């Protein structure tokens, strides 16, 4: 016998209450939306590792822009000096030109008074004696030759003055362009640093503490790498000494000379520890990275270029395994950072804005960050 009962609606129980299928679907959608809403802020916010990477990248970009600023600043100083020299030269030549013009004017006045440029029959007739005529003839002859020389000098000086004025004008135009480059580089540095500060300011105290812990772990790993390099270098040095013990090395004198200079640069750079990093600074109270290495080697009597991408070409490239105290260690593909190697896998450098000159592992940003090692000539 067929049942006359109506089939029960398909549904689920919530807290002991049977719910229709439509209500179940609605509750599921609400739950999913709620989960998405709760998860959205967390997904949008970068992790601490991402924040650290972005901040480091901004500091690196700021340091690269600092090198551009330093180069433009150096170029501007040279161009300004050249402009000043040219303008001084133009002023001197203009004064000389005015003197020549006055001399020509006096000759013209003399001619106007005598009425002729050279003696003639009238002059002879006006002369009281033949001797007077002879004297006047000699005087006018000398006057004519001197006048001709004055005209030649005036024309030559006028041409040279015009040329110097053109050079000064071109140099002023170049100076204006380099000043514009300087302004652009400065604005880029300031923008990158402001972006980095903004990112750090948005972190909570707890996040800043975690970020500090991440940095500490990074430094510990870098210190272990430095210690490993120190062991390798010590073993290689010992092996080299044993191999050359019976005979005197031909490079002893050169090595000794370099070691003496390096010792002076190291003594200088150690005395700068604790001084602040300031972009564009060359001491004595603050430094940027290349300003510090330049000042250190200047103390040893060696003139290095101002910026990193010029300093990297100021000596012989050596392998990391052969690095000696005093060598320059360059970082990143754009060669935007440099430190002074002090041995045992360590260096002294001016790290970044907000930091101070310090001793640190050359692996502070990982082994892949090391670009090259250069021994200053």
PDB file of N, CA and C in Angstrom, residues 60-155:
ATOM      1  N   UNK A  60      69.246  50.243  -0.485  1.00  0.00           N
ATOM      2  CA  UNK A  60      70.202  50.001  -1.576  1.00  0.00           C
ATOM      3  C   UNK A  60      69.977  50.974  -2.720  1.00  0.00           C
ATOM      4  N   UNK A  61      68.705  51.189  -3.064  1.00  0.00           N
ATOM      5  CA  UNK A  61      68.399  52.136  -4.137  1.00  0.00           C
ATOM      6  C   UNK A  61      68.823  53.552  -3.741  1.00  0.00           C
ATOM      7  N   UNK A  62      68.646  53.868  -2.465  1.00  0.00           N
ATOM      8  CA  UNK A  62      69.072  55.182  -1.976  1.00  0.00           C
ATOM      9  C   UNK A  62      70.589  55.317  -2.063  1.00  0.00           C
ATOM     10  N   UNK A  63      71.303  54.233  -1.765  1.00  0.00           N
ATOM     11  CA  UNK A  63      72.757  54.281  -1.824  1.00  0.00           C
ATOM     12  C   UNK A  63      73.240  54.399  -3.270  1.00  0.00           C
ATOM     13  N   UNK A  64      72.547  53.722  -4.174  1.00  0.00           N
ATOM     14  CA  UNK A  64      72.891  53.849  -5.593  1.00  0.00           C
ATOM     15  C   UNK A  64      72.636  55.278  -6.066  1.00  0.00           C
ATOM     16  N   UNK A  65      71.524  55.853  -5.618  1.00  0.00           N
ATOM     17  CA  UNK A  65      71.226  57.243  -5.965  1.00  0.00           C
ATOM     18  C   UNK A  65      72.238  58.185  -5.324  1.00  0.00           C
ATOM     19  N   UNK A  66      72.748  57.808  -4.158  1.00  0.00           N
ATOM     20  CA  UNK A  66      73.772  58.613  -3.498  1.00  0.00           C
ATOM     21  C   UNK A  66      75.034  58.674  -4.342  1.00  0.00           C
ATOM     22  N   UNK A  67      75.403  57.548  -4.948  1.00  0.00           N
ATOM     23  CA  UNK A  67      76.570  57.542  -5.836  1.00  0.00           C
ATOM     24  C   UNK A  67      76.352  58.486  -7.023  1.00  0.00           C
ATOM     25  N   UNK A  68      75.133  58.474  -7.573  1.00  0.00           N
ATOM     26  CA  UNK A  68      74.824  59.398  -8.664  1.00  0.00           C
ATOM     27  C   UNK A  68      74.909  60.842  -8.178  1.00  0.00           C
ATOM     28  N   UNK A  69      74.436  61.062  -6.955  1.00  0.00           N
ATOM     29  CA  UNK A  69      74.509  62.397  -6.354  1.00  0.00           C
ATOM     30  C   UNK A  69      75.969  62.817  -6.169  1.00  0.00           C
ATOM     31  N   UNK A  70      76.781  61.890  -5.652  1.00  0.00           N
ATOM     32  CA  UNK A  70      78.199  62.205  -5.432  1.00  0.00           C
ATOM     33  C   UNK A  70      78.909  62.535  -6.746  1.00  0.00           C
ATOM     34  N   UNK A  71      78.605  61.746  -7.784  1.00  0.00           N
ATOM     35  CA  UNK A  71      79.235  61.980  -9.086  1.00  0.00           C
ATOM     36  C   UNK A  71      78.812  63.331  -9.651  1.00  0.00           C
ATOM     37  N   UNK A  72      77.514  63.644  -9.541  1.00  0.00           N
ATOM     38  CA  UNK A  72      77.025  64.929 -10.041  1.00  0.00           C
ATOM     39  C   UNK A  72      77.608  66.089  -9.236  1.00  0.00           C
ATOM     40  N   UNK A  73      77.746  65.865  -7.931  1.00  0.00           N
ATOM     41  CA  UNK A  73      78.306  66.911  -7.062  1.00  0.00           C
ATOM     42  C   UNK A  73      79.765  67.179  -7.424  1.00  0.00           C
ATOM     43  N   UNK A  74      80.525  66.099  -7.653  1.00  0.00           N
ATOM     44  CA  UNK A  74      81.929  66.237  -8.029  1.00  0.00           C
ATOM     45  C   UNK A  74      82.049  66.935  -9.388  1.00  0.00           C
ATOM     46  N   UNK A  75      81.199  66.546 -10.328  1.00  0.00           N
ATOM     47  CA  UNK A  75      81.218  67.144 -11.660  1.00  0.00           C
ATOM     48  C   UNK A  75      80.837  68.624 -11.579  1.00  0.00           C
ATOM     49  N   UNK A  76      79.857  68.935 -10.735  1.00  0.00           N
ATOM     50  CA  UNK A  76      79.430  70.316 -10.573  1.00  0.00           C
ATOM     51  C   UNK A  76      80.556  71.177 -10.018  1.00  0.00           C
ATOM     52  N   UNK A  77      81.271  70.643  -9.027  1.00  0.00           N
ATOM     53  CA  UNK A  77      82.384  71.394  -8.425  1.00  0.00           C
ATOM     54  C   UNK A  77      83.472  71.680  -9.464  1.00  0.00           C
ATOM     55  N   UNK A  78      83.808  70.659 -10.267  1.00  0.00           N
ATOM     56  CA  UNK A  78      84.833  70.847 -11.299  1.00  0.00           C
ATOM     57  C   UNK A  78      84.371  71.846 -12.357  1.00  0.00           C
ATOM     58  N   UNK A  79      83.091  71.718 -12.754  1.00  0.00           N
ATOM     59  CA  UNK A  79      82.559  72.608 -13.780  1.00  0.00           C
ATOM     60  C   UNK A  79      82.497  74.043 -13.276  1.00  0.00           C
ATOM     61  N   UNK A  80      82.125  74.205 -12.005  1.00  0.00           N
ATOM     62  CA  UNK A  80      82.055  75.553 -11.435  1.00  0.00           C
ATOM     63  C   UNK A  80      83.441  76.188 -11.389  1.00  0.00           C
ATOM     64  N   UNK A  81      84.439  75.387 -11.047  1.00  0.00           N
ATOM     65  CA  UNK A  81      85.808  75.888 -11.009  1.00  0.00           C
ATOM     66  C   UNK A  81      86.256  76.307 -12.410  1.00  0.00           C
ATOM     67  N   UNK A  82      85.900  75.489 -13.409  1.00  0.00           N
ATOM     68  CA  UNK A  82      86.263  75.807 -14.785  1.00  0.00           C
ATOM     69  C   UNK A  82      85.566  77.081 -15.240  1.00  0.00           C
ATOM     70  N   UNK A  83      84.298  77.225 -14.884  1.00  0.00           N
ATOM     71  CA  UNK A  83      83.555  78.429 -15.252  1.00  0.00           C
ATOM     72  C   UNK A  83      84.187  79.664 -14.615  1.00  0.00           C
ATOM     73  N   UNK A  84      84.527  79.563 -13.328  1.00  0.00           N
ATOM     74  CA  UNK A  84      85.154  80.699 -12.634  1.00  0.00           C
ATOM     75  C   UNK A  84      86.474  81.088 -13.300  1.00  0.00           C
ATOM     76  N   UNK A  85      87.261  80.078 -13.673  1.00  0.00           N
ATOM     77  CA  UNK A  85      88.541  80.348 -14.342  1.00  0.00           C
ATOM     78  C   UNK A  85      88.322  81.041 -15.681  1.00  0.00           C
ATOM     79  N   UNK A  86      87.345  80.550 -16.452  1.00  0.00           N
ATOM     80  CA  UNK A  86      87.053  81.150 -17.755  1.00  0.00           C
ATOM     81  C   UNK A  86      86.547  82.581 -17.618  1.00  0.00           C
ATOM     82  N   UNK A  87      85.672  82.803 -16.628  1.00  0.00           N
ATOM     83  CA  UNK A  87      85.133  84.150 -16.429  1.00  0.00           C
ATOM     84  C   UNK A  87      86.230  85.125 -15.989  1.00  0.00           C
ATOM     85  N   UNK A  88      87.143  84.654 -15.148  1.00  0.00           N
ATOM     86  CA  UNK A  88      88.282  85.495 -14.749  1.00  0.00           C
ATOM     87  C   UNK A  88      89.141  85.843 -15.963  1.00  0.00           C
ATOM     88  N   UNK A  89      89.350  84.841 -16.822  1.00  0.00           N
ATOM     89  CA  UNK A  89      90.155  85.059 -18.028  1.00  0.00           C
ATOM     90  C   UNK A  89      89.465  86.062 -18.954  1.00  0.00           C
ATOM     91  N   UNK A  90      88.143  85.911 -19.098  1.00  0.00           N
ATOM     92  CA  UNK A  90      87.383  86.837 -19.942  1.00  0.00           C
ATOM     93  C   UNK A  90      87.484  88.257 -19.386  1.00  0.00           C
ATOM     94  N   UNK A  91      87.412  88.395 -18.061  1.00  0.00           N
ATOM     95  CA  UNK A  91      87.499  89.724 -17.429  1.00  0.00           C
ATOM     96  C   UNK A  91      88.865  90.360 -17.704  1.00  0.00           C
ATOM     97  N   UNK A  92      89.930  89.567 -17.583  1.00  0.00           N
ATOM     98  CA  UNK A  92      91.268  90.083 -17.842  1.00  0.00           C
ATOM     99  C   UNK A  92      91.429  90.492 -19.317  1.00  0.00           C
ATOM    100  N   UNK A  93      90.924  89.642 -20.195  1.00  0.00           N
ATOM    101  CA  UNK A  93      91.037  89.941 -21.618  1.00  0.00           C
ATOM    102  C   UNK A  93      90.200  91.169 -21.996  1.00  0.00           C
ATOM    103  N   UNK A  94      89.047  91.300 -21.387  1.00  0.00           N
ATOM    104  CA  UNK A  94      88.205  92.470 -21.670  1.00  0.00           C
ATOM    105  C   UNK A  94      88.901  93.753 -21.230  1.00  0.00           C
ATOM    106  N   UNK A  95      89.559  93.681 -20.068  1.00  0.00           N
ATOM    107  CA  UNK A  95      90.305  94.844 -19.590  1.00  0.00           C
ATOM    108  C   UNK A  95      91.446  95.192 -20.552  1.00  0.00           C
ATOM    109  N   UNK A  96      92.139  94.174 -21.011  1.00  0.00           N
ATOM    110  CA  UNK A  96      93.229  94.389 -21.966  1.00  0.00           C
ATOM    111  C   UNK A  96      92.692  94.942 -23.281  1.00  0.00           C
ATOM    112  N   UNK A  97      91.524  94.445 -23.667  1.00  0.00           N
ATOM    113  CA  UNK A  97      90.891  94.915 -24.898  1.00  0.00           C
ATOM    114  C   UNK A  97      90.523  96.393 -24.790  1.00  0.00           C
ATOM    115  N   UNK A  98      90.025  96.781 -23.637  1.00  0.00           N
ATOM    116  CA  UNK A  98      89.676  98.188 -23.410  1.00  0.00           C
ATOM    117  C   UNK A  98      90.921  99.080 -23.476  1.00  0.00           C
ATOM    118  N   UNK A  99      92.033  98.574 -22.922  1.00  0.00           N
ATOM    119  CA  UNK A  99      93.281  99.340 -22.978  1.00  0.00           C
ATOM    120  C   UNK A  99      93.734  99.515 -24.429  1.00  0.00           C
ATOM    121  N   UNK A 100      93.624  98.439 -25.223  1.00  0.00           N
ATOM    122  CA  UNK A 100      93.999  98.521 -26.635  1.00  0.00           C
ATOM    123  C   UNK A 100      93.090  99.485 -27.380  1.00  0.00           C
ATOM    124  N   UNK A 101      91.810  99.477 -27.015  1.00  0.00           N
ATOM    125  CA  UNK A 101      90.860 100.375 -27.663  1.00  0.00           C
ATOM    126  C   UNK A 101      91.201 101.839 -27.342  1.00  0.00           C
ATOM    127  N   UNK A 102      91.588 102.083 -26.094  1.00  0.00           N
ATOM    128  CA  UNK A 102      91.978 103.442 -25.697  1.00  0.00           C
ATOM    129  C   UNK A 102      93.228 103.897 -26.448  1.00  0.00           C
ATOM    130  N   UNK A 103      94.180 102.963 -26.622  1.00  0.00           N
ATOM    131  CA  UNK A 103      95.395 103.304 -27.340  1.00  0.00           C
ATOM    132  C   UNK A 103      95.089 103.653 -28.793  1.00  0.00           C
ATOM    133  N   UNK A 104      94.199 102.882 -29.421  1.00  0.00           N
ATOM    134  CA  UNK A 104      93.801 103.196 -30.784  1.00  0.00           C
ATOM    135  C   UNK A 104      93.106 104.548 -30.848  1.00  0.00           C
ATOM    136  N   UNK A 105      92.334 104.834 -29.826  1.00  0.00           N
ATOM    137  CA  UNK A 105      91.664 106.142 -29.777  1.00  0.00           C
ATOM    138  C   UNK A 105      92.642 107.288 -29.705  1.00  0.00           C
ATOM    139  N   UNK A 106      93.724 107.087 -28.933  1.00  0.00           N
ATOM    140  CA  UNK A 106      94.731 108.153 -28.825  1.00  0.00           C
ATOM    141  C   UNK A 106      95.450 108.354 -30.151  1.00  0.00           C
ATOM    142  N   UNK A 107      95.685 107.259 -30.878  1.00  0.00           N
ATOM    143  CA  UNK A 107      96.300 107.378 -32.190  1.00  0.00           C
ATOM    144  C   UNK A 107      95.387 108.144 -33.153  1.00  0.00           C
ATOM    145  N   UNK A 108      94.124 107.838 -33.095  1.00  0.00           N
ATOM    146  CA  UNK A 108      93.162 108.514 -33.972  1.00  0.00           C
ATOM    147  C   UNK A 108      93.113 110.010 -33.669  1.00  0.00           C
ATOM    148  N   UNK A 109      93.174 110.336 -32.381  1.00  0.00           N
ATOM    149  CA  UNK A 109      93.151 111.748 -31.985  1.00  0.00           C
ATOM    150  C   UNK A 109      94.399 112.464 -32.477  1.00  0.00           C
ATOM    151  N   UNK A 110      95.538 111.757 -32.385  1.00  0.00           N
ATOM    152  CA  UNK A 110      96.791 112.367 -32.855  1.00  0.00           C
ATOM    153  C   UNK A 110      96.735 112.620 -34.353  1.00  0.00           C
ATOM    154  N   UNK A 111      96.196 111.670 -35.078  1.00  0.00           N
ATOM    155  CA  UNK A 111      96.065 111.838 -36.526  1.00  0.00           C
ATOM    156  C   UNK A 111      95.140 113.014 -36.859  1.00  0.00           C
ATOM    157  N   UNK A 112      94.074 113.112 -36.045  1.00  0.00           N
ATOM    158  CA  UNK A 112      93.139 114.215 -36.293  1.00  0.00           C
ATOM    159  C   UNK A 112      93.810 115.569 -36.074  1.00  0.00           C
ATOM    160  N   UNK A 113      94.655 115.632 -35.032  1.00  0.00           N
ATOM    161  CA  UNK A 113      95.336 116.897 -34.730  1.00  0.00           C
ATOM    162  C   UNK A 113      96.360 117.253 -35.804  1.00  0.00           C
ATOM    163  N   UNK A 114      97.115 116.264 -36.302  1.00  0.00           N
ATOM    164  CA  UNK A 114      98.144 116.537 -37.319  1.00  0.00           C
ATOM    165  C   UNK A 114      97.548 116.633 -38.705  1.00  0.00           C
ATOM    166  N   UNK A 115      96.403 115.978 -38.865  1.00  0.00           N
ATOM    167  CA  UNK A 115      95.741 116.036 -40.162  1.00  0.00           C
ATOM    168  C   UNK A 115      96.275 115.039 -41.154  1.00  0.00           C
ATOM    169  N   UNK A 116      97.268 114.221 -40.779  1.00  0.00           N
ATOM    170  CA  UNK A 116      97.823 113.229 -41.710  1.00  0.00           C
ATOM    171  C   UNK A 116      98.463 112.110 -40.927  1.00  0.00           C
ATOM    172  N   UNK A 117      98.537 110.925 -41.535  1.00  0.00           N
ATOM    173  CA  UNK A 117      99.127 109.779 -40.869  1.00  0.00           C
ATOM    174  C   UNK A 117     100.614 109.723 -41.077  1.00  0.00           C
ATOM    175  N   UNK A 118     101.152 110.449 -42.088  1.00  0.00           N
ATOM    176  CA  UNK A 118     102.587 110.395 -42.373  1.00  0.00           C
ATOM    177  C   UNK A 118     103.040 111.752 -42.910  1.00  0.00           C
ATOM    178  N   UNK A 119     104.314 112.115 -42.721  1.00  0.00           N
ATOM    179  CA  UNK A 119     104.799 113.409 -43.202  1.00  0.00           C
ATOM    180  C   UNK A 119     104.737 113.500 -44.731  1.00  0.00           C
ATOM    181  N   UNK A 120     104.495 114.707 -45.237  1.00  0.00           N
ATOM    182  CA  UNK A 120     104.448 114.934 -46.671  1.00  0.00           C
ATOM    183  C   UNK A 120     105.145 116.263 -47.000  1.00  0.00           C
ATOM    184  N   UNK A 121     104.934 116.763 -48.199  1.00  0.00           N
ATOM    185  CA  UNK A 121     105.599 118.005 -48.616  1.00  0.00           C
ATOM    186  C   UNK A 121     105.190 119.178 -47.731  1.00  0.00           C
ATOM    187  N   UNK A 122     103.903 119.189 -47.323  1.00  0.00           N
ATOM    188  CA  UNK A 122     103.434 120.281 -46.468  1.00  0.00           C
ATOM    189  C   UNK A 122     104.191 120.289 -45.152  1.00  0.00           C
ATOM    190  N   UNK A 123     104.477 119.091 -44.644  1.00  0.00           N
ATOM    191  CA  UNK A 123     105.216 119.001 -43.395  1.00  0.00           C
ATOM    192  C   UNK A 123     106.609 119.604 -43.559  1.00  0.00           C
ATOM    193  N   UNK A 124     107.221 119.303 -44.745  1.00  0.00           N
ATOM    194  CA  UNK A 124     108.568 119.866 -44.997  1.00  0.00           C
ATOM    195  C   UNK A 124     108.521 121.396 -45.056  1.00  0.00           C
ATOM    196  N   UNK A 125     107.477 121.902 -45.711  1.00  0.00           N
ATOM    197  CA  UNK A 125     107.372 123.358 -45.860  1.00  0.00           C
ATOM    198  C   UNK A 125     107.140 124.047 -44.515  1.00  0.00           C
ATOM    199  N   UNK A 126     106.440 123.323 -43.604  1.00  0.00           N
ATOM    200  CA  UNK A 126     106.160 123.909 -42.299  1.00  0.00           C
ATOM    201  C   UNK A 126     107.350 123.792 -41.356  1.00  0.00           C
ATOM    202  N   UNK A 127     108.267 122.929 -41.687  1.00  0.00           N
ATOM    203  CA  UNK A 127     109.422 122.748 -40.807  1.00  0.00           C
ATOM    204  C   UNK A 127     110.329 123.956 -40.866  1.00  0.00           C
ATOM    205  N   UNK A 128     110.858 124.330 -39.744  1.00  0.00           N
ATOM    206  CA  UNK A 128     111.744 125.483 -39.687  1.00  0.00           C
ATOM    207  C   UNK A 128     113.091 125.164 -40.301  1.00  0.00           C
ATOM    208  N   UNK A 129     113.542 123.931 -40.114  1.00  0.00           N
ATOM    209  CA  UNK A 129     114.847 123.530 -40.647  1.00  0.00           C
ATOM    210  C   UNK A 129     114.741 122.117 -41.183  1.00  0.00           C
ATOM    211  N   UNK A 130     115.686 121.701 -42.016  1.00  0.00           N
ATOM    212  CA  UNK A 130     115.708 120.303 -42.488  1.00  0.00           C
ATOM    213  C   UNK A 130     115.772 119.309 -41.330  1.00  0.00           C
ATOM    214  N   UNK A 131     116.433 119.678 -40.244  1.00  0.00           N
ATOM    215  CA  UNK A 131     116.527 118.782 -39.101  1.00  0.00           C
ATOM    216  C   UNK A 131     115.154 118.572 -38.468  1.00  0.00           C
ATOM    217  N   UNK A 132     114.351 119.681 -38.406  1.00  0.00           N
ATOM    218  CA  UNK A 132     112.988 119.538 -37.871  1.00  0.00           C
ATOM    219  C   UNK A 132     112.181 118.554 -38.727  1.00  0.00           C
ATOM    220  N   UNK A 133     112.320 118.639 -40.032  1.00  0.00           N
ATOM    221  CA  UNK A 133     111.603 117.720 -40.927  1.00  0.00           C
ATOM    222  C   UNK A 133     112.041 116.268 -40.668  1.00  0.00           C
ATOM    223  N   UNK A 134     113.336 116.103 -40.538  1.00  0.00           N
ATOM    224  CA  UNK A 134     113.862 114.757 -40.302  1.00  0.00           C
ATOM    225  C   UNK A 134     113.316 114.192 -38.988  1.00  0.00           C
ATOM    226  N   UNK A 135     113.306 115.004 -37.953  1.00  0.00           N
ATOM    227  CA  UNK A 135     112.790 114.544 -36.652  1.00  0.00           C
ATOM    228  C   UNK A 135     111.318 114.188 -36.749  1.00  0.00           C
ATOM    229  N   UNK A 136     110.535 114.981 -37.409  1.00  0.00           N
ATOM    230  CA  UNK A 136     109.108 114.699 -37.543  1.00  0.00           C
ATOM    231  C   UNK A 136     108.868 113.422 -38.344  1.00  0.00           C
ATOM    232  N   UNK A 137     109.687 113.248 -39.395  1.00  0.00           N
ATOM    233  CA  UNK A 137     109.555 112.041 -40.224  1.00  0.00           C
ATOM    234  C   UNK A 137     109.820 110.785 -39.392  1.00  0.00           C
ATOM    235  N   UNK A 138     110.842 110.796 -38.573  1.00  0.00           N
ATOM    236  CA  UNK A 138     111.160 109.666 -37.710  1.00  0.00           C
ATOM    237  C   UNK A 138     110.035 109.403 -36.707  1.00  0.00           C
ATOM    238  N   UNK A 139     109.519 110.482 -36.126  1.00  0.00           N
ATOM    239  CA  UNK A 139     108.439 110.334 -35.136  1.00  0.00           C
ATOM    240  C   UNK A 139     107.196 109.737 -35.769  1.00  0.00           C
ATOM    241  N   UNK A 140     106.806 110.235 -36.920  1.00  0.00           N
ATOM    242  CA  UNK A 140     105.597 109.732 -37.581  1.00  0.00           C
ATOM    243  C   UNK A 140     105.778 108.294 -38.069  1.00  0.00           C
ATOM    244  N   UNK A 141     107.018 107.952 -38.473  1.00  0.00           N
ATOM    245  CA  UNK A 141     107.281 106.571 -38.888  1.00  0.00           C
ATOM    246  C   UNK A 141     107.094 105.601 -37.732  1.00  0.00           C
ATOM    247  N   UNK A 142     107.637 105.996 -36.592  1.00  0.00           N
ATOM    248  CA  UNK A 142     107.480 105.143 -35.404  1.00  0.00           C
ATOM    249  C   UNK A 142     106.022 105.076 -34.980  1.00  0.00           C
ATOM    250  N   UNK A 143     105.337 106.187 -35.065  1.00  0.00           N
ATOM    251  CA  UNK A 143     103.927 106.225 -34.681  1.00  0.00           C
ATOM    252  C   UNK A 143     103.085 105.314 -35.573  1.00  0.00           C
ATOM    253  N   UNK A 144     103.387 105.299 -36.838  1.00  0.00           N
ATOM    254  CA  UNK A 144     102.630 104.472 -37.774  1.00  0.00           C
ATOM    255  C   UNK A 144     102.851 102.984 -37.498  1.00  0.00           C
ATOM    256  N   UNK A 145     104.098 102.591 -37.269  1.00  0.00           N
ATOM    257  CA  UNK A 145     104.401 101.189 -36.956  1.00  0.00           C
ATOM    258  C   UNK A 145     103.741 100.758 -35.644  1.00  0.00           C
ATOM    259  N   UNK A 146     103.809 101.643 -34.655  1.00  0.00           N
ATOM    260  CA  UNK A 146     103.195 101.313 -33.364  1.00  0.00           C
ATOM    261  C   UNK A 146     101.687 101.199 -33.504  1.00  0.00           C
ATOM    262  N   UNK A 147     101.105 102.085 -34.302  1.00  0.00           N
ATOM    263  CA  UNK A 147      99.661 102.040 -34.517  1.00  0.00           C
ATOM    264  C   UNK A 147      99.255 100.739 -35.204  1.00  0.00           C
ATOM    265  N   UNK A 148     100.050 100.339 -36.190  1.00  0.00           N
ATOM    266  CA  UNK A 148      99.745  99.089 -36.896  1.00  0.00           C
ATOM    267  C   UNK A 148      99.808  97.897 -35.945  1.00  0.00           C
ATOM    268  N   UNK A 149     100.841  97.906 -35.084  1.00  0.00           N
ATOM    269  CA  UNK A 149     100.957  96.820 -34.105  1.00  0.00           C
ATOM    270  C   UNK A 149      99.802  96.820 -33.125  1.00  0.00           C
ATOM    271  N   UNK A 150      99.363  98.016 -32.727  1.00  0.00           N
ATOM    272  CA  UNK A 150      98.237  98.116 -31.788  1.00  0.00           C
ATOM    273  C   UNK A 150      96.964  97.576 -32.417  1.00  0.00           C
ATOM    274  N   UNK A 151      96.763  97.885 -33.697  1.00  0.00           N
ATOM    275  CA  UNK A 151      95.570  97.377 -34.388  1.00  0.00           C
ATOM    276  C   UNK A 151      95.600  95.850 -34.462  1.00  0.00           C
ATOM    277  N   UNK A 152      96.763  95.289 -34.810  1.00  0.00           N
ATOM    278  CA  UNK A 152      96.893  93.827 -34.879  1.00  0.00           C
ATOM    279  C   UNK A 152      96.611  93.191 -33.516  1.00  0.00           C
ATOM    280  N   UNK A 153      97.179  93.813 -32.462  1.00  0.00           N
ATOM    281  CA  UNK A 153      96.963  93.284 -31.107  1.00  0.00           C
ATOM    282  C   UNK A 153      95.484  93.355 -30.722  1.00  0.00           C
ATOM    283  N   UNK A 154      94.853  94.431 -31.100  1.00  0.00           N
ATOM    284  CA  UNK A 154      93.430  94.607 -30.761  1.00  0.00           C
ATOM    285  C   UNK A 154      92.570  93.548 -31.435  1.00  0.00           C
ATOM    286  N   UNK A 155      92.822  93.327 -32.726  1.00  0.00           N
ATOM    287  CA  UNK A 155      92.041  92.330 -33.465  1.00  0.00           C
ATOM    288  C   UNK A 155      92.257  90.932 -32.890  1.00  0.00           C
TER     289      UNK A 155
END
